[in-house]
Amino acid sequence: MKEKQTHSITLESTCKITDEICLPDTKLPSVVIVGGGFAGLALVEKLKHKEVQVVLLDKNNFHQFQPLLYQVATSALEPDSIVFPFRKQINGYKNVFFRLAEVVEIQPDSNTILTNKGSVSYDYLVLATGATTNFFGMDSVAENSLGMKDIRDSLNIRHMMLQNLEQAAITCDNKERDALTNFVIVGGGPAGVEMAGALAEFCKYILPKDYPEYPASIMNIYLIEAIDELLSTMSDKASSKTLKYLEDLNVKVLLNEAVSNYDGKEVTTKSDKTILAKNLIWTAGVKGQFPNGIDGKHVVRGNRIKTNANLKVEGYENIFAIGDIAALISKETPKGHPQVAQTAIQQGKYLGDSILNIINNKSIKPFKYKDKGSLATVGKRKAVADLGKFKFAGYFAWLLWSVVHLMSISGFRNRLMVGFNWAVSYFTYEKSNRLIIRNFKPKSSIKNREK
């Protein structure tokens, strides 16, 4: 095995991309994991205390619980409630090492990856880099709207919302006030539905208290979906119940409608409808994100990497892909597995066992996904659940959603904080402090200033 070289690097600015990132010398097989999402961390948990050296690389130093990003965006939770430091996660795992770095390129011929901090050698490479917002080539929408894929997006949405509500209280221009208080969410999947429900509750319970100078009815919430139903991956019952819940909360749901343009002030749809709004949140699609170096012929629809039944990237012997970027195409899954947390976790656990078997020259079985069901919430006491043959909605579904999500959060302290916030909100409808910590500026305004 190649012996690792070490370099003394005192300042980030002195580190060259060709320098090797310092790691302890070892004769154990090296497993490098790129990405600390659900898939990456599930793999780490499987490989801890095993006879391998595990190197986790991520551009952030924390794991984020993405299913609750919308609650941070609507001031229901503080950001530190749903993020957890990697180093705290791996504390006590003597064979696991975290390095804060962003991977730039993979060099399969030399079993090396290049990062913005230096290079790392590997025996086995696992790509678990997840997905990013897909604006489907609409540059104007990308520049003027906000996605909701990480904690920074959530904070941007929160600051945009609060700044616009404050400005609405200042302006005497009725048209401008309408634009500032209209919210458009694009995408009727779980993220869009949950965001719309949370905003509707903010409008109903928080707006009248914080902004008594204008009625809550001034805040309009639109949910736009390109097909004829919400939550298309769930049952018809879940879809119809969700639509009813949102309409009861005064959300204006537009089905069979697609956004064609957004200039920061006006949303235009393909049927030529226009909505005046300075708040657009995009949850309509995702695409895989991964470093350079993977042959394009192994990349399929959605910018996902095609793998075989063992999650090995086609064309490579020691590179694997798991989570949102992995596309295991088969007769049973012609479009790959769903890009959800339970898929990522199952693939991470499976691959941990598989890599250990490969190292020990044991046979490995193909990956089999077990669908444990789907849940989505539409505000307090309202949720839908598809659990095999059991499909139900209402309070019990909401209670189940709450328990499942609370137990899935990393760290006892985080679970305690989220549980406490939910309890307070349940009885008082109060949310966390609605503070504008930093001034939010749209990407389009920054781009114009730089010209």
PDB file of N, CA and C in Angstrom, residues 174-214:
ATOM      1  N   ASN A 174     -49.313  50.781  -2.337  1.00  0.00           N
ATOM      2  CA  ASN A 174     -50.092  49.549  -2.168  1.00  0.00           C
ATOM      3  C   ASN A 174     -49.585  48.407  -3.046  1.00  0.00           C
ATOM      4  N   LYS A 175     -49.174  48.725  -4.274  1.00  0.00           N
ATOM      5  CA  LYS A 175     -48.675  47.698  -5.182  1.00  0.00           C
ATOM      6  C   LYS A 175     -47.364  47.122  -4.665  1.00  0.00           C
ATOM      7  N   GLU A 176     -46.502  47.985  -4.167  1.00  0.00           N
ATOM      8  CA  GLU A 176     -45.238  47.542  -3.597  1.00  0.00           C
ATOM      9  C   GLU A 176     -45.481  46.692  -2.353  1.00  0.00           C
ATOM     10  N   ARG A 177     -46.454  47.088  -1.521  1.00  0.00           N
ATOM     11  CA  ARG A 177     -46.775  46.322  -0.319  1.00  0.00           C
ATOM     12  C   ARG A 177     -47.283  44.931  -0.683  1.00  0.00           C
ATOM     13  N   ASP A 178     -48.079  44.850  -1.716  1.00  0.00           N
ATOM     14  CA  ASP A 178     -48.574  43.541  -2.163  1.00  0.00           C
ATOM     15  C   ASP A 178     -47.414  42.638  -2.585  1.00  0.00           C
ATOM     16  N   ALA A 179     -46.491  43.192  -3.348  1.00  0.00           N
ATOM     17  CA  ALA A 179     -45.348  42.403  -3.810  1.00  0.00           C
ATOM     18  C   ALA A 179     -44.499  41.924  -2.635  1.00  0.00           C
ATOM     19  N   LEU A 180     -44.336  42.770  -1.636  1.00  0.00           N
ATOM     20  CA  LEU A 180     -43.512  42.428  -0.483  1.00  0.00           C
ATOM     21  C   LEU A 180     -44.151  41.370   0.406  1.00  0.00           C
ATOM     22  N   THR A 181     -45.471  41.274   0.401  1.00  0.00           N
ATOM     23  CA  THR A 181     -46.175  40.357   1.301  1.00  0.00           C
ATOM     24  C   THR A 181     -46.767  39.144   0.583  1.00  0.00           C
ATOM     25  N   ASN A 182     -46.522  39.012  -0.712  1.00  0.00           N
ATOM     26  CA  ASN A 182     -46.942  37.817  -1.446  1.00  0.00           C
ATOM     27  C   ASN A 182     -45.788  36.816  -1.492  1.00  0.00           C
ATOM     28  N   PHE A 183     -46.097  35.551  -1.216  1.00  0.00           N
ATOM     29  CA  PHE A 183     -45.099  34.485  -1.200  1.00  0.00           C
ATOM     30  C   PHE A 183     -45.496  33.403  -2.198  1.00  0.00           C
ATOM     31  N   VAL A 184     -44.549  33.028  -3.050  1.00  0.00           N
ATOM     32  CA  VAL A 184     -44.785  31.978  -4.035  1.00  0.00           C
ATOM     33  C   VAL A 184     -43.826  30.830  -3.768  1.00  0.00           C
ATOM     34  N   ILE A 185     -44.375  29.634  -3.590  1.00  0.00           N
ATOM     35  CA  ILE A 185     -43.567  28.424  -3.434  1.00  0.00           C
ATOM     36  C   ILE A 185     -43.781  27.576  -4.676  1.00  0.00           C
ATOM     37  N   VAL A 186     -42.710  27.172  -5.326  1.00  0.00           N
ATOM     38  CA  VAL A 186     -42.802  26.379  -6.554  1.00  0.00           C
ATOM     39  C   VAL A 186     -42.386  24.949  -6.246  1.00  0.00           C
ATOM     40  N   GLY A 187     -43.297  24.011  -6.488  1.00  0.00           N
ATOM     41  CA  GLY A 187     -43.026  22.601  -6.236  1.00  0.00           C
ATOM     42  C   GLY A 187     -43.950  22.035  -5.182  1.00  0.00           C
ATOM     43  N   GLY A 188     -44.746  21.040  -5.564  1.00  0.00           N
ATOM     44  CA  GLY A 188     -45.728  20.463  -4.653  1.00  0.00           C
ATOM     45  C   GLY A 188     -45.304  19.162  -4.014  1.00  0.00           C
ATOM     46  N   GLY A 189     -43.995  18.945  -3.862  1.00  0.00           N
ATOM     47  CA  GLY A 189     -43.503  17.791  -3.127  1.00  0.00           C
ATOM     48  C   GLY A 189     -43.539  18.063  -1.630  1.00  0.00           C
ATOM     49  N   PRO A 190     -42.958  17.165  -0.816  1.00  0.00           N
ATOM     50  CA  PRO A 190     -42.975  17.367   0.636  1.00  0.00           C
ATOM     51  C   PRO A 190     -42.393  18.706   1.080  1.00  0.00           C
ATOM     52  N   ALA A 191     -41.258  19.119   0.502  1.00  0.00           N
ATOM     53  CA  ALA A 191     -40.629  20.382   0.918  1.00  0.00           C
ATOM     54  C   ALA A 191     -41.542  21.576   0.635  1.00  0.00           C
ATOM     55  N   GLY A 192     -42.147  21.613  -0.557  1.00  0.00           N
ATOM     56  CA  GLY A 192     -43.025  22.721  -0.908  1.00  0.00           C
ATOM     57  C   GLY A 192     -44.285  22.752  -0.080  1.00  0.00           C
ATOM     58  N   VAL A 193     -44.878  21.585   0.143  1.00  0.00           N
ATOM     59  CA  VAL A 193     -46.108  21.480   0.931  1.00  0.00           C
ATOM     60  C   VAL A 193     -45.861  21.910   2.373  1.00  0.00           C
ATOM     61  N   GLU A 194     -44.764  21.425   2.958  1.00  0.00           N
ATOM     62  CA  GLU A 194     -44.471  21.765   4.347  1.00  0.00           C
ATOM     63  C   GLU A 194     -44.116  23.236   4.495  1.00  0.00           C
ATOM     64  N   MET A 195     -43.420  23.794   3.523  1.00  0.00           N
ATOM     65  CA  MET A 195     -43.105  25.221   3.559  1.00  0.00           C
ATOM     66  C   MET A 195     -44.373  26.062   3.455  1.00  0.00           C
ATOM     67  N   ALA A 196     -45.279  25.673   2.566  1.00  0.00           N
ATOM     68  CA  ALA A 196     -46.528  26.424   2.398  1.00  0.00           C
ATOM     69  C   ALA A 196     -47.356  26.384   3.677  1.00  0.00           C
ATOM     70  N   GLY A 197     -47.440  25.218   4.311  1.00  0.00           N
ATOM     71  CA  GLY A 197     -48.194  25.100   5.552  1.00  0.00           C
ATOM     72  C   GLY A 197     -47.596  25.938   6.670  1.00  0.00           C
ATOM     73  N   ALA A 198     -46.264  25.932   6.772  1.00  0.00           N
ATOM     74  CA  ALA A 198     -45.591  26.715   7.820  1.00  0.00           C
ATOM     75  C   ALA A 198     -45.784  28.207   7.602  1.00  0.00           C
ATOM     76  N   LEU A 199     -45.686  28.658   6.355  1.00  0.00           N
ATOM     77  CA  LEU A 199     -45.914  30.076   6.061  1.00  0.00           C
ATOM     78  C   LEU A 199     -47.349  30.481   6.359  1.00  0.00           C
ATOM     79  N   ALA A 200     -48.287  29.590   6.039  1.00  0.00           N
ATOM     80  CA  ALA A 200     -49.699  29.889   6.299  1.00  0.00           C
ATOM     81  C   ALA A 200     -49.956  30.048   7.795  1.00  0.00           C
ATOM     82  N   GLU A 201     -49.322  29.216   8.614  1.00  0.00           N
ATOM     83  CA  GLU A 201     -49.486  29.343  10.060  1.00  0.00           C
ATOM     84  C   GLU A 201     -48.798  30.594  10.588  1.00  0.00           C
ATOM     85  N   PHE A 202     -47.669  30.950   9.998  1.00  0.00           N
ATOM     86  CA  PHE A 202     -47.007  32.211  10.345  1.00  0.00           C
ATOM     87  C   PHE A 202     -47.959  33.380  10.070  1.00  0.00           C
ATOM     88  N   CYS A 203     -48.597  33.333   8.914  1.00  0.00           N
ATOM     89  CA  CYS A 203     -49.534  34.386   8.521  1.00  0.00           C
ATOM     90  C   CYS A 203     -50.717  34.450   9.482  1.00  0.00           C
ATOM     91  N   LYS A 204     -51.211  33.302   9.900  1.00  0.00           N
ATOM     92  CA  LYS A 204     -52.417  33.240  10.726  1.00  0.00           C
ATOM     93  C   LYS A 204     -52.171  33.623  12.179  1.00  0.00           C
ATOM     94  N   TYR A 205     -51.029  33.175  12.733  1.00  0.00           N
ATOM     95  CA  TYR A 205     -50.817  33.333  14.169  1.00  0.00           C
ATOM     96  C   TYR A 205     -49.771  34.373  14.551  1.00  0.00           C
ATOM     97  N   ILE A 206     -48.774  34.599  13.725  1.00  0.00           N
ATOM     98  CA  ILE A 206     -47.677  35.496  14.075  1.00  0.00           C
ATOM     99  C   ILE A 206     -47.863  36.893  13.495  1.00  0.00           C
ATOM    100  N   LEU A 207     -48.272  36.965  12.242  1.00  0.00           N
ATOM    101  CA  LEU A 207     -48.392  38.260  11.566  1.00  0.00           C
ATOM    102  C   LEU A 207     -49.289  39.251  12.316  1.00  0.00           C
ATOM    103  N   PRO A 208     -50.477  38.843  12.798  1.00  0.00           N
ATOM    104  CA  PRO A 208     -51.335  39.811  13.502  1.00  0.00           C
ATOM    105  C   PRO A 208     -50.694  40.371  14.767  1.00  0.00           C
ATOM    106  N   LYS A 209     -49.842  39.586  15.434  1.00  0.00           N
ATOM    107  CA  LYS A 209     -49.197  40.060  16.664  1.00  0.00           C
ATOM    108  C   LYS A 209     -48.012  40.965  16.369  1.00  0.00           C
ATOM    109  N   ASP A 210     -47.201  40.569  15.382  1.00  0.00           N
ATOM    110  CA  ASP A 210     -45.981  41.329  15.087  1.00  0.00           C
ATOM    111  C   ASP A 210     -46.240  42.564  14.233  1.00  0.00           C
ATOM    112  N   TYR A 211     -47.253  42.491  13.377  1.00  0.00           N
ATOM    113  CA  TYR A 211     -47.514  43.592  12.443  1.00  0.00           C
ATOM    114  C   TYR A 211     -48.985  44.003  12.514  1.00  0.00           C
ATOM    115  N   PRO A 212     -49.388  44.611  13.632  1.00  0.00           N
ATOM    116  CA  PRO A 212     -50.800  45.002  13.780  1.00  0.00           C
ATOM    117  C   PRO A 212     -51.208  46.137  12.838  1.00  0.00           C
ATOM    118  N   GLU A 213     -50.216  46.782  12.204  1.00  0.00           N
ATOM    119  CA  GLU A 213     -50.542  47.912  11.325  1.00  0.00           C
ATOM    120  C   GLU A 213     -51.218  47.497  10.026  1.00  0.00           C
ATOM    121  N   TYR A 214     -51.165  46.214   9.683  1.00  0.00           N
ATOM    122  CA  TYR A 214     -51.934  45.770   8.524  1.00  0.00           C
ATOM    123  C   TYR A 214     -52.495  44.373   8.781  1.00  0.00           C
TER     124      TYR A 214
END
